[in-house]
Coordinates of C-alpha atoms and ligand atoms in Angstrom, one line a residue:
M1 CA 44.3 25.4 -22.3
N2 CA 47.6 26.4 -23.8
S3 CA 48.5 24.2 -26.8
R4 CA 51.8 23.0 -25.4
L5 CA 50.2 22.0 -22.1
S6 CA 47.4 20.1 -23.9
S7 CA 50.0 18.3 -26.1
Y8 CA 52.0 17.3 -23.0
L9 CA 48.9 16.2 -21.0
S10 CA 47.4 14.3 -24.0
R11 CA 50.5 12.3 -24.5
L12 CA 50.7 11.6 -20.8
L13 CA 47.0 10.8 -20.0
V14 CA 44.9 9.9 -23.1
D15 CA 44.7 6.4 -24.5
R16 CA 48.1 5.2 -23.3
R17 CA 47.0 1.6 -22.8
G18 CA 49.0 -0.7 -25.1
G19 CA 50.9 2.2 -26.6
Y20 CA 47.8 3.4 -28.4
R21 CA 48.5 7.2 -28.2
R22 CA 52.2 6.7 -29.1
D23 CA 51.2 4.7 -32.2
V24 CA 48.7 7.3 -33.3
L25 CA 51.3 10.1 -33.0
R26 CA 53.9 7.9 -34.8
R27 CA 51.4 7.5 -37.7
F28 CA 50.7 11.3 -37.7
D29 CA 54.5 11.8 -38.1
A30 CA 54.6 9.2 -40.8
L31 CA 51.8 11.0 -42.7
R32 CA 53.7 14.3 -42.5
D33 CA 56.9 12.7 -43.7
F34 CA 55.0 11.0 -46.5
D35 CA 54.0 14.4 -47.8
C36 CA 57.7 15.1 -48.5
L37 CA 58.3 12.0 -50.7
S38 CA 59.0 12.1 -54.4
R39 CA 56.3 10.8 -56.8
H40 CA 58.4 7.7 -57.4
D41 CA 58.6 6.9 -53.7
I42 CA 54.9 7.4 -53.3
D43 CA 54.2 5.0 -56.2
M44 CA 56.5 2.4 -54.6
H45 CA 54.7 2.7 -51.3
V46 CA 51.3 2.4 -52.9
S47 CA 52.3 -0.6 -55.0
R48 CA 53.7 -2.4 -51.9
E49 CA 50.7 -1.7 -49.7
L50 CA 48.3 -2.6 -52.5
A51 CA 49.9 -6.0 -53.2
Q52 CA 49.9 -6.7 -49.4
V53 CA 46.2 -5.9 -48.9
L54 CA 45.1 -7.8 -52.1
N55 CA 47.1 -10.9 -51.1
F56 CA 45.8 -10.7 -47.6
A57 CA 42.2 -10.4 -48.8
R58 CA 42.5 -13.4 -51.1
E59 CA 44.1 -15.6 -48.5
H60 CA 41.9 -14.7 -45.5
V61 CA 38.6 -13.3 -46.7
S62 CA 36.1 -15.7 -48.2
F63 CA 34.4 -13.0 -50.2
Y64 CA 37.6 -12.3 -52.1
M65 CA 39.0 -15.8 -52.5
D66 CA 37.6 -16.3 -56.0
R67 CA 37.6 -12.6 -56.9
I68 CA 41.4 -11.8 -56.6
P69 CA 43.9 -13.9 -58.6
P70 CA 46.8 -15.5 -56.8
D71 CA 49.8 -14.0 -58.8
I72 CA 49.7 -10.4 -57.4
S73 CA 53.1 -8.8 -56.6
E74 CA 54.4 -5.2 -56.0
E75 CA 55.3 -5.1 -59.7
N76 CA 51.9 -5.9 -61.2
A77 CA 49.4 -4.9 -58.4
L78 CA 48.6 -1.4 -59.9
A79 CA 48.0 -2.9 -63.4
M80 CA 45.8 -5.7 -62.0
L81 CA 43.6 -3.5 -59.9
P82 CA 41.2 -2.2 -62.6
Q83 CA 40.4 -5.9 -63.5
L84 CA 39.1 -6.7 -60.1
P85 CA 35.4 -6.3 -59.3
M86 CA 34.2 -3.2 -57.4
L87 CA 32.7 -3.6 -53.9
T88 CA 29.3 -1.9 -53.6
K89 CA 27.4 -0.9 -50.5
Q90 CA 24.8 -3.6 -51.5
D91 CA 27.7 -6.2 -51.5
V92 CA 28.5 -5.1 -47.9
Q93 CA 24.9 -5.3 -46.8
Q94 CA 24.4 -8.7 -48.3
S95 CA 27.8 -10.3 -47.6
L96 CA 29.0 -8.6 -44.4
H97 CA 30.2 -11.8 -42.7
E98 CA 32.0 -13.2 -45.8
L99 CA 33.9 -9.9 -45.9
C100 CA 35.3 -10.2 -42.4
V101 CA 38.2 -12.0 -40.9
K102 CA 37.1 -13.9 -37.8
D103 CA 40.2 -14.1 -35.6
I104 CA 40.9 -10.3 -35.5
E105 CA 39.4 -8.2 -32.7
R106 CA 36.7 -6.1 -34.4
F107 CA 34.4 -3.1 -33.7
E108 CA 31.1 -2.6 -35.3
D109 CA 30.4 0.7 -37.1
A110 CA 27.9 2.0 -39.5
T111 CA 27.4 4.6 -42.2
G112 CA 24.5 6.4 -43.8
G113 CA 26.7 8.1 -46.3
S114 CA 25.5 10.7 -48.8
S115 CA 23.2 8.2 -50.5
G116 CA 21.0 7.3 -47.6
V117 CA 22.0 3.7 -47.8
P118 CA 22.8 2.6 -44.2
T119 CA 25.5 0.1 -44.1
I120 CA 27.1 -1.8 -41.2
F121 CA 30.8 -2.6 -41.4
Y122 CA 33.7 -3.6 -39.1
T123 CA 36.9 -1.9 -38.2
D124 CA 40.0 -3.0 -36.3
L125 CA 42.4 -1.2 -34.0
E126 CA 44.8 -0.4 -36.8
R127 CA 42.0 1.4 -38.7
K128 CA 41.1 3.3 -35.6
K129 CA 44.6 4.5 -35.1
A130 CA 45.1 5.3 -38.8
G131 CA 41.8 7.3 -38.8
E132 CA 42.9 9.4 -35.8
A133 CA 46.3 10.1 -37.3
S134 CA 44.7 11.0 -40.7
T135 CA 42.4 13.5 -38.9
Y136 CA 45.4 15.1 -37.3
W137 CA 47.2 15.1 -40.7
S138 CA 44.3 16.8 -42.5
N139 CA 43.9 19.4 -39.7
G140 CA 47.7 19.8 -40.0
L141 CA 47.3 20.9 -43.6
A142 CA 45.1 23.7 -42.2
G143 CA 47.8 24.8 -39.8
F144 CA 46.8 22.7 -36.8
D145 CA 49.6 21.7 -34.3
Y146 CA 49.0 18.8 -31.9
G147 CA 47.5 20.4 -28.7
D148 CA 45.8 23.3 -30.5
R149 CA 42.3 24.2 -29.4
V150 CA 39.7 22.7 -31.8
A151 CA 36.0 23.6 -31.9
M152 CA 33.7 21.1 -33.6
L153 CA 30.4 22.4 -35.0
W154 CA 29.3 18.8 -35.5
G155 CA 26.7 16.2 -34.6
S156 CA 26.8 13.5 -32.1
D157 CA 25.3 10.0 -32.4
R158 CA 23.8 10.1 -28.9
D159 CA 21.8 13.3 -29.6
C160 CA 19.5 11.6 -32.0
R161 CA 18.8 8.3 -30.3
P162 CA 15.8 7.6 -28.2
E163 CA 16.7 5.3 -25.3
T164 CA 14.6 2.5 -26.9
I165 CA 16.9 2.3 -29.9
D166 CA 20.1 2.3 -27.8
Q167 CA 18.7 -0.4 -25.5
R168 CA 17.9 -2.6 -28.5
L169 CA 21.4 -2.1 -29.9
E170 CA 23.1 -2.7 -26.6
G171 CA 21.2 -6.0 -26.4
R172 CA 22.3 -7.0 -29.9
D173 CA 25.9 -6.0 -29.3
R174 CA 26.1 -8.3 -26.3
D175 CA 24.8 -11.1 -28.5
C176 CA 27.5 -10.4 -31.1
S177 CA 30.3 -9.9 -28.5
S178 CA 31.3 -6.7 -30.2
N179 CA 31.3 -3.1 -29.2
R180 CA 29.9 -0.9 -31.9
R181 CA 31.3 2.3 -30.5
G182 CA 34.9 1.3 -30.9
C183 CA 37.4 0.1 -28.4
E184 CA 36.3 2.3 -25.5
P185 CA 34.8 0.2 -22.7
L186 CA 31.2 1.4 -22.0
G187 CA 31.5 1.3 -18.2
D188 CA 32.9 -0.1 -15.1
A189 CA 30.8 -2.9 -13.6
R190 CA 33.0 -2.9 -10.4
S191 CA 32.5 0.8 -9.6
G192 CA 28.7 0.5 -10.1
V193 CA 28.7 3.5 -12.4
P194 CA 26.3 2.9 -15.3
R195 CA 28.3 2.0 -18.4
V196 CA 27.0 4.8 -20.7
Q197 CA 27.5 7.4 -17.9
F198 CA 31.0 6.3 -17.4
A199 CA 31.8 6.6 -21.1
Q200 CA 30.3 10.2 -21.1
I201 CA 32.4 11.3 -18.2
K202 CA 35.5 9.9 -19.8
A203 CA 34.7 11.6 -23.1
V204 CA 34.3 15.0 -21.3
A205 CA 37.6 14.6 -19.5
R206 CA 39.3 13.6 -22.7
N207 CA 37.9 16.6 -24.6
M208 CA 39.2 18.9 -21.8
I209 CA 42.7 17.4 -22.0
E210 CA 42.8 17.4 -25.8
N211 CA 41.5 21.0 -26.1
V212 CA 38.4 20.0 -28.1
R213 CA 34.9 21.6 -27.6
W214 CA 31.7 20.4 -29.3
Y215 CA 28.9 22.6 -30.5
N216 CA 25.8 20.6 -31.6
A217 CA 25.1 21.1 -35.3
F218 CA 21.8 19.1 -34.8
D219 CA 20.5 22.0 -32.7
M220 CA 21.2 25.4 -34.2
G221 CA 18.3 27.7 -33.4
E222 CA 18.9 31.4 -32.8
N223 CA 19.3 31.2 -29.1
R224 CA 21.7 28.2 -29.4
M225 CA 23.8 30.1 -32.0
H226 CA 24.1 33.1 -29.6
D227 CA 25.4 30.6 -27.0
F228 CA 27.8 29.1 -29.5
H229 CA 29.2 32.6 -30.2
A230 CA 29.6 33.4 -26.5
G231 CA 31.3 30.0 -25.9
L232 CA 33.6 30.3 -28.9
L233 CA 34.7 33.9 -28.0
N234 CA 35.7 32.5 -24.6
F235 CA 37.3 29.3 -25.9
K236 CA 39.3 31.0 -28.8
P237 CA 39.8 27.9 -30.9
H238 CA 42.8 27.8 -33.2
V239 CA 40.8 25.7 -35.7
L240 CA 37.0 25.4 -36.3
V241 CA 35.9 22.2 -37.9
A242 CA 32.3 22.1 -39.2
Y243 CA 29.9 20.6 -41.7
A244 CA 29.9 22.9 -44.7
G245 CA 26.2 23.6 -44.4
S246 CA 26.3 24.3 -40.7
L247 CA 29.3 26.6 -41.2
Y248 CA 27.4 28.5 -43.9
E249 CA 24.3 28.9 -41.7
Y250 CA 26.4 30.0 -38.7
A251 CA 28.3 32.6 -40.8
K252 CA 24.9 33.9 -42.0
F253 CA 23.7 34.2 -38.4
L254 CA 26.8 36.1 -37.4
N255 CA 26.5 38.4 -40.4
I256 CA 22.8 39.2 -39.8
H257 CA 23.5 40.1 -36.2
S258 CA 26.6 42.0 -37.0
L259 CA 28.6 39.8 -34.7
K260 CA 32.4 39.8 -35.2
P261 CA 34.0 36.4 -34.6
Q262 CA 37.5 36.9 -33.3
Y263 CA 38.0 33.1 -33.8
P264 CA 39.3 30.8 -35.0
L265 CA 42.9 32.0 -34.6
K266 CA 44.2 29.9 -37.5
S267 CA 41.7 28.4 -39.9
I268 CA 38.4 26.7 -40.7
V269 CA 38.1 23.1 -41.8
S270 CA 34.9 22.3 -43.8
S271 CA 33.9 18.7 -44.2
A272 CA 31.2 16.1 -44.7
E273 CA 29.5 17.8 -47.7
V274 CA 30.0 20.0 -50.7
L275 CA 31.5 23.4 -50.0
T276 CA 30.5 25.6 -53.0
P277 CA 32.6 28.6 -54.1
A278 CA 29.8 30.9 -53.0
M279 CA 29.7 29.3 -49.5
R280 CA 33.4 29.5 -49.2
K281 CA 33.5 33.2 -50.1
S282 CA 30.7 34.1 -47.7
V283 CA 32.2 32.2 -44.8
E284 CA 35.7 33.6 -45.4
R285 CA 34.3 37.1 -45.5
V286 CA 32.6 36.7 -42.1
F287 CA 35.5 35.0 -40.3
E288 CA 38.4 36.6 -42.2
R289 CA 40.2 33.2 -42.0
P290 CA 41.0 30.7 -44.8
I291 CA 38.8 27.6 -45.2
F292 CA 40.4 24.2 -45.9
D293 CA 38.0 21.7 -47.4
R294 CA 38.2 18.1 -46.4
Y295 CA 36.7 15.0 -47.9
G296 CA 36.2 11.8 -45.9
N297 CA 33.7 9.2 -44.9
R298 CA 32.8 7.0 -42.0
E299 CA 34.5 3.9 -43.5
F300 CA 38.0 5.5 -43.9
G301 CA 38.1 8.8 -42.0
P302 CA 39.7 11.7 -43.9
I303 CA 40.4 10.6 -47.5
A304 CA 41.7 13.9 -48.9
A305 CA 42.4 17.4 -47.6
E306 CA 43.1 20.8 -49.0
C307 CA 46.5 22.4 -48.5
E308 CA 47.6 26.1 -48.3
A309 CA 47.5 26.4 -52.1
H310 CA 43.7 25.9 -52.1
A311 CA 43.8 24.2 -55.4
G312 CA 42.3 20.7 -54.8
L313 CA 42.5 18.1 -52.0
H314 CA 45.6 16.0 -51.4
I315 CA 44.7 12.3 -51.1
N316 CA 46.0 10.3 -48.2
E317 CA 47.9 7.9 -50.4
H318 CA 49.8 6.6 -47.4
D319 CA 46.7 4.7 -46.3
M320 CA 44.6 4.2 -49.4
L321 CA 44.5 4.1 -53.2
V322 CA 41.8 6.2 -54.9
E323 CA 40.4 5.6 -58.4
I324 CA 37.8 7.6 -60.3
D325 CA 35.5 5.3 -62.3
S326 CA 35.6 7.4 -65.5
P327 CA 37.0 7.1 -69.0
D328 CA 39.0 10.2 -68.3
P329 CA 39.4 10.7 -64.5
Y330 CA 41.2 14.1 -65.0
E331 CA 38.4 15.6 -67.1
I332 CA 35.2 13.6 -66.7
P333 CA 33.9 13.1 -63.1
G334 CA 33.1 9.6 -62.0
E335 CA 32.5 7.6 -58.8
I336 CA 35.2 7.7 -56.2
I337 CA 36.6 4.1 -55.6
V338 CA 38.8 3.4 -52.6
T339 CA 41.1 0.5 -51.8
Y340 CA 42.0 0.9 -48.1
F341 CA 45.3 -0.4 -46.7
R342 CA 44.6 -0.3 -42.9
N343 CA 41.6 -2.5 -42.0
R344 CA 42.6 -6.1 -42.0
V345 CA 39.5 -7.3 -40.2
M346 CA 37.4 -6.2 -43.2
P347 CA 39.5 -5.2 -46.3
F348 CA 37.8 -2.8 -48.6
V349 CA 39.0 -3.5 -52.2
R350 CA 37.8 -1.1 -54.9
Y351 CA 34.9 0.1 -52.7
N352 CA 32.5 2.4 -54.4
T353 CA 31.9 5.4 -52.0
G354 CA 28.9 6.6 -54.0
D355 CA 30.6 10.1 -54.2
I356 CA 31.5 11.7 -57.5
G357 CA 34.9 13.3 -58.1
V358 CA 37.6 14.2 -60.6
F359 CA 41.4 14.3 -60.2
A360 CA 43.3 17.6 -60.4
K361 CA 45.9 17.9 -63.1
G362 CA 49.5 18.9 -62.6
E363 CA 51.7 19.4 -59.5
C364 CA 50.6 21.4 -56.5
A365 CA 52.2 24.7 -55.8
C366 CA 52.7 23.6 -52.2
G367 CA 55.4 21.0 -53.4
R368 CA 53.6 17.9 -52.2
K369 CA 53.5 15.2 -54.8
T370 CA 50.4 13.3 -53.8
K371 CA 47.5 13.1 -56.1
K372 CA 44.7 15.5 -55.6
L373 CA 40.9 15.5 -56.0
K374 CA 39.8 18.7 -57.8
T375 CA 36.1 18.5 -56.9
I376 CA 33.8 16.2 -55.0
D377 CA 30.1 16.0 -55.5
G378 CA 27.4 13.9 -54.0
R379 CA 27.7 15.1 -50.4
T380 CA 24.5 17.1 -50.3
S381 CA 21.6 17.2 -47.9
D382 CA 19.0 19.8 -47.0
S383 CA 18.9 21.3 -43.5
I384 CA 15.5 21.3 -41.8
R385 CA 14.2 24.5 -40.3
T386 CA 11.4 23.8 -37.8
K387 CA 8.3 25.9 -37.0
D388 CA 10.0 27.2 -33.8
G389 CA 13.1 28.3 -35.7
K390 CA 15.4 25.4 -34.9
L391 CA 17.8 24.4 -37.6
I392 CA 18.7 20.7 -37.9
H393 CA 21.6 19.6 -40.1
G394 CA 20.7 16.7 -42.5
E395 CA 23.4 14.5 -41.0
Y396 CA 21.1 14.1 -37.9
F397 CA 19.0 11.6 -39.9
T398 CA 22.0 9.6 -41.1
H399 CA 23.0 9.3 -37.4
L400 CA 19.5 8.2 -36.5
M401 CA 19.9 5.2 -38.9
Y402 CA 23.4 4.2 -37.7
G403 CA 23.6 0.6 -36.7
V404 CA 20.0 -0.4 -37.6
E405 CA 20.6 -3.6 -39.5
G406 CA 18.2 -4.3 -42.3
V407 CA 17.5 -0.8 -43.5
K408 CA 18.4 -0.7 -47.2
A409 CA 17.7 3.0 -47.8
F410 CA 15.9 5.9 -46.3
Q411 CA 14.9 9.5 -47.0
F412 CA 13.6 12.2 -44.6
V413 CA 11.3 14.8 -46.2
Q414 CA 9.9 18.0 -44.6
E415 CA 6.6 18.2 -46.5
A416 CA 5.3 21.3 -44.7
M417 CA 6.4 23.5 -41.8
D418 CA 5.3 20.9 -39.3
A419 CA 4.7 17.8 -41.4
Y420 CA 7.5 15.2 -41.9
V421 CA 7.7 11.8 -43.4
L422 CA 10.6 9.3 -43.0
R423 CA 10.6 6.9 -45.9
V424 CA 12.4 3.6 -45.3
V425 CA 13.2 0.6 -47.4
C426 CA 13.2 -2.3 -45.0
C427 CA 11.5 -5.6 -44.1
P428 CA 8.3 -5.7 -42.1
Q429 CA 10.0 -7.0 -38.9
I430 CA 12.4 -4.0 -38.9
A431 CA 9.5 -1.6 -39.6
Q432 CA 7.6 -3.1 -36.7
M433 CA 10.5 -2.9 -34.3
Y434 CA 11.7 0.7 -35.1
T435 CA 8.7 2.7 -36.3
D436 CA 7.7 4.0 -32.9
P437 CA 11.3 4.8 -31.7
W438 CA 12.0 6.6 -35.0
I439 CA 8.9 8.8 -34.6
E440 CA 9.7 9.4 -31.0
S441 CA 13.3 10.4 -31.9
V442 CA 12.3 12.7 -34.8
K443 CA 9.6 14.4 -32.7
G444 CA 12.1 14.9 -29.9
C445 CA 14.3 16.8 -32.4
V446 CA 11.7 18.7 -34.5
G447 CA 9.4 19.5 -31.6
G448 CA 6.6 17.5 -30.0
N449 CA 3.8 19.2 -32.1
G450 CA 5.3 18.1 -35.5
N451 CA 3.3 15.6 -37.5
V452 CA 5.8 12.8 -38.1
R453 CA 5.0 9.6 -39.9
V454 CA 7.0 6.6 -41.2
E455 CA 6.3 5.2 -44.6
I456 CA 7.7 1.8 -45.6
V457 CA 8.5 1.9 -49.3
D458 CA 10.0 -0.4 -52.0
E459 CA 12.5 2.3 -53.2
I460 CA 13.5 5.9 -52.7
P461 CA 12.8 7.8 -55.9
L462 CA 15.5 9.9 -57.6
L463 CA 15.1 13.7 -57.8
P464 CA 14.4 15.2 -61.3
S465 CA 18.2 16.0 -61.3
G466 CA 18.9 12.2 -61.2
K467 CA 20.4 12.5 -57.7
R468 CA 19.2 11.0 -54.4
K469 CA 19.1 13.2 -51.3
F470 CA 18.6 11.6 -48.0
T471 CA 17.1 14.7 -46.5
L472 CA 14.8 16.9 -48.5
S473 CA 12.9 20.1 -47.4
L474 CA 10.0 21.0 -49.6
V475 CA 9.4 24.2 -47.6
D476 CA 10.6 27.5 -49.0
H477 CA 12.2 29.1 -46.0
G478 CA 13.1 32.2 -48.1
L479 CA 16.8 31.8 -47.1
Ligands
LIG501 ZN1 49.1 21.3 -52.2

């Protein structure tokens, strides 16, 4: 569909209820305007938002009542922040309900993150709108205009869930009176259409109107990639958004088969894991289009995005404050800490993302005055290549664990070509409940003949490098 027609129809037909679409687009405009502010005005905005969220957290969130002092103002908020305790994923796991405000409508979500520590958290409508606007903004830095055709080489939650897991979660959601998939209703009881089916039909219609097509990064065998190429040649996306690892694998496939991609028309956005200089070079050579790296997570959506200067990632300071936990955050990498301004139902104050980064020095050649991240580390996982040639992105296993309360950590290991072990740190009740569905789900993905077992362990060991990977392949594929 033509970009202008999609833009017109999206404004007219998608998420209009309660002015939702209008609010998202207003925020998108605000983010673009924010990019034109002086450093002084950005600092004023950050101080004001920071003071508001800290005071709100102290007054309304029991977890923070004794952790945040009462005398915070716009003038002293930035100076006070480093004295406040950090929020860890373990804090969120252990104190989820003390971190939430009860009288705000909330939606359950979950993250596996780069560390393989599944964590449930809550979002509100404002967070949802801000996240969508931030996605448009980050794509905008890569040349995207609202209505442009976007191809997503990405994974979908539903592709990795056996019915048994979904049924258990649906049951739990009803008990909690919350909807873990956000604010979309899951069906229409009056029409008799099953709730999940109704949501799927709605999602397909929405993707058509919004000019978005999905290509499953959890299923990238040779034949599938030939299909992707044919589909993309036909669709002609302006922007291709992909996991860095999937993008690299797909570019290699095109190169090996001497296939010339005449897409995307504008640019490629790489996200969710580390894009190395070698990967960037090889992908740009195949597609002959620039890559724009993006950093984000499930909790906050896009956090930082690369501009046309390709010299670091601009932080979305309109919606959050980013710190680096390091004695010299411009020289020595440290953990990326985020205080998020847009989620009143569960304020994140000094949240340790588990990722490692360092700030970029100096002003950007593009003229934007927002702070930049120079490098981000920690977003690594191995892809799994199965005996029959299927390639599965590591994020599949993160999605498998979404929403399973009680899993403290996990790691998926391919020990041999058709032997797999899923190591999980959890209590015996969770193990008993989920072991069979996990095995069923993984077998469905890697192939029925794979030998899959689940091991319940006390901890996930670190690699010799000191890092922890949530997917690991011990098989030398000779790639
Ligand atoms: Zn820039």
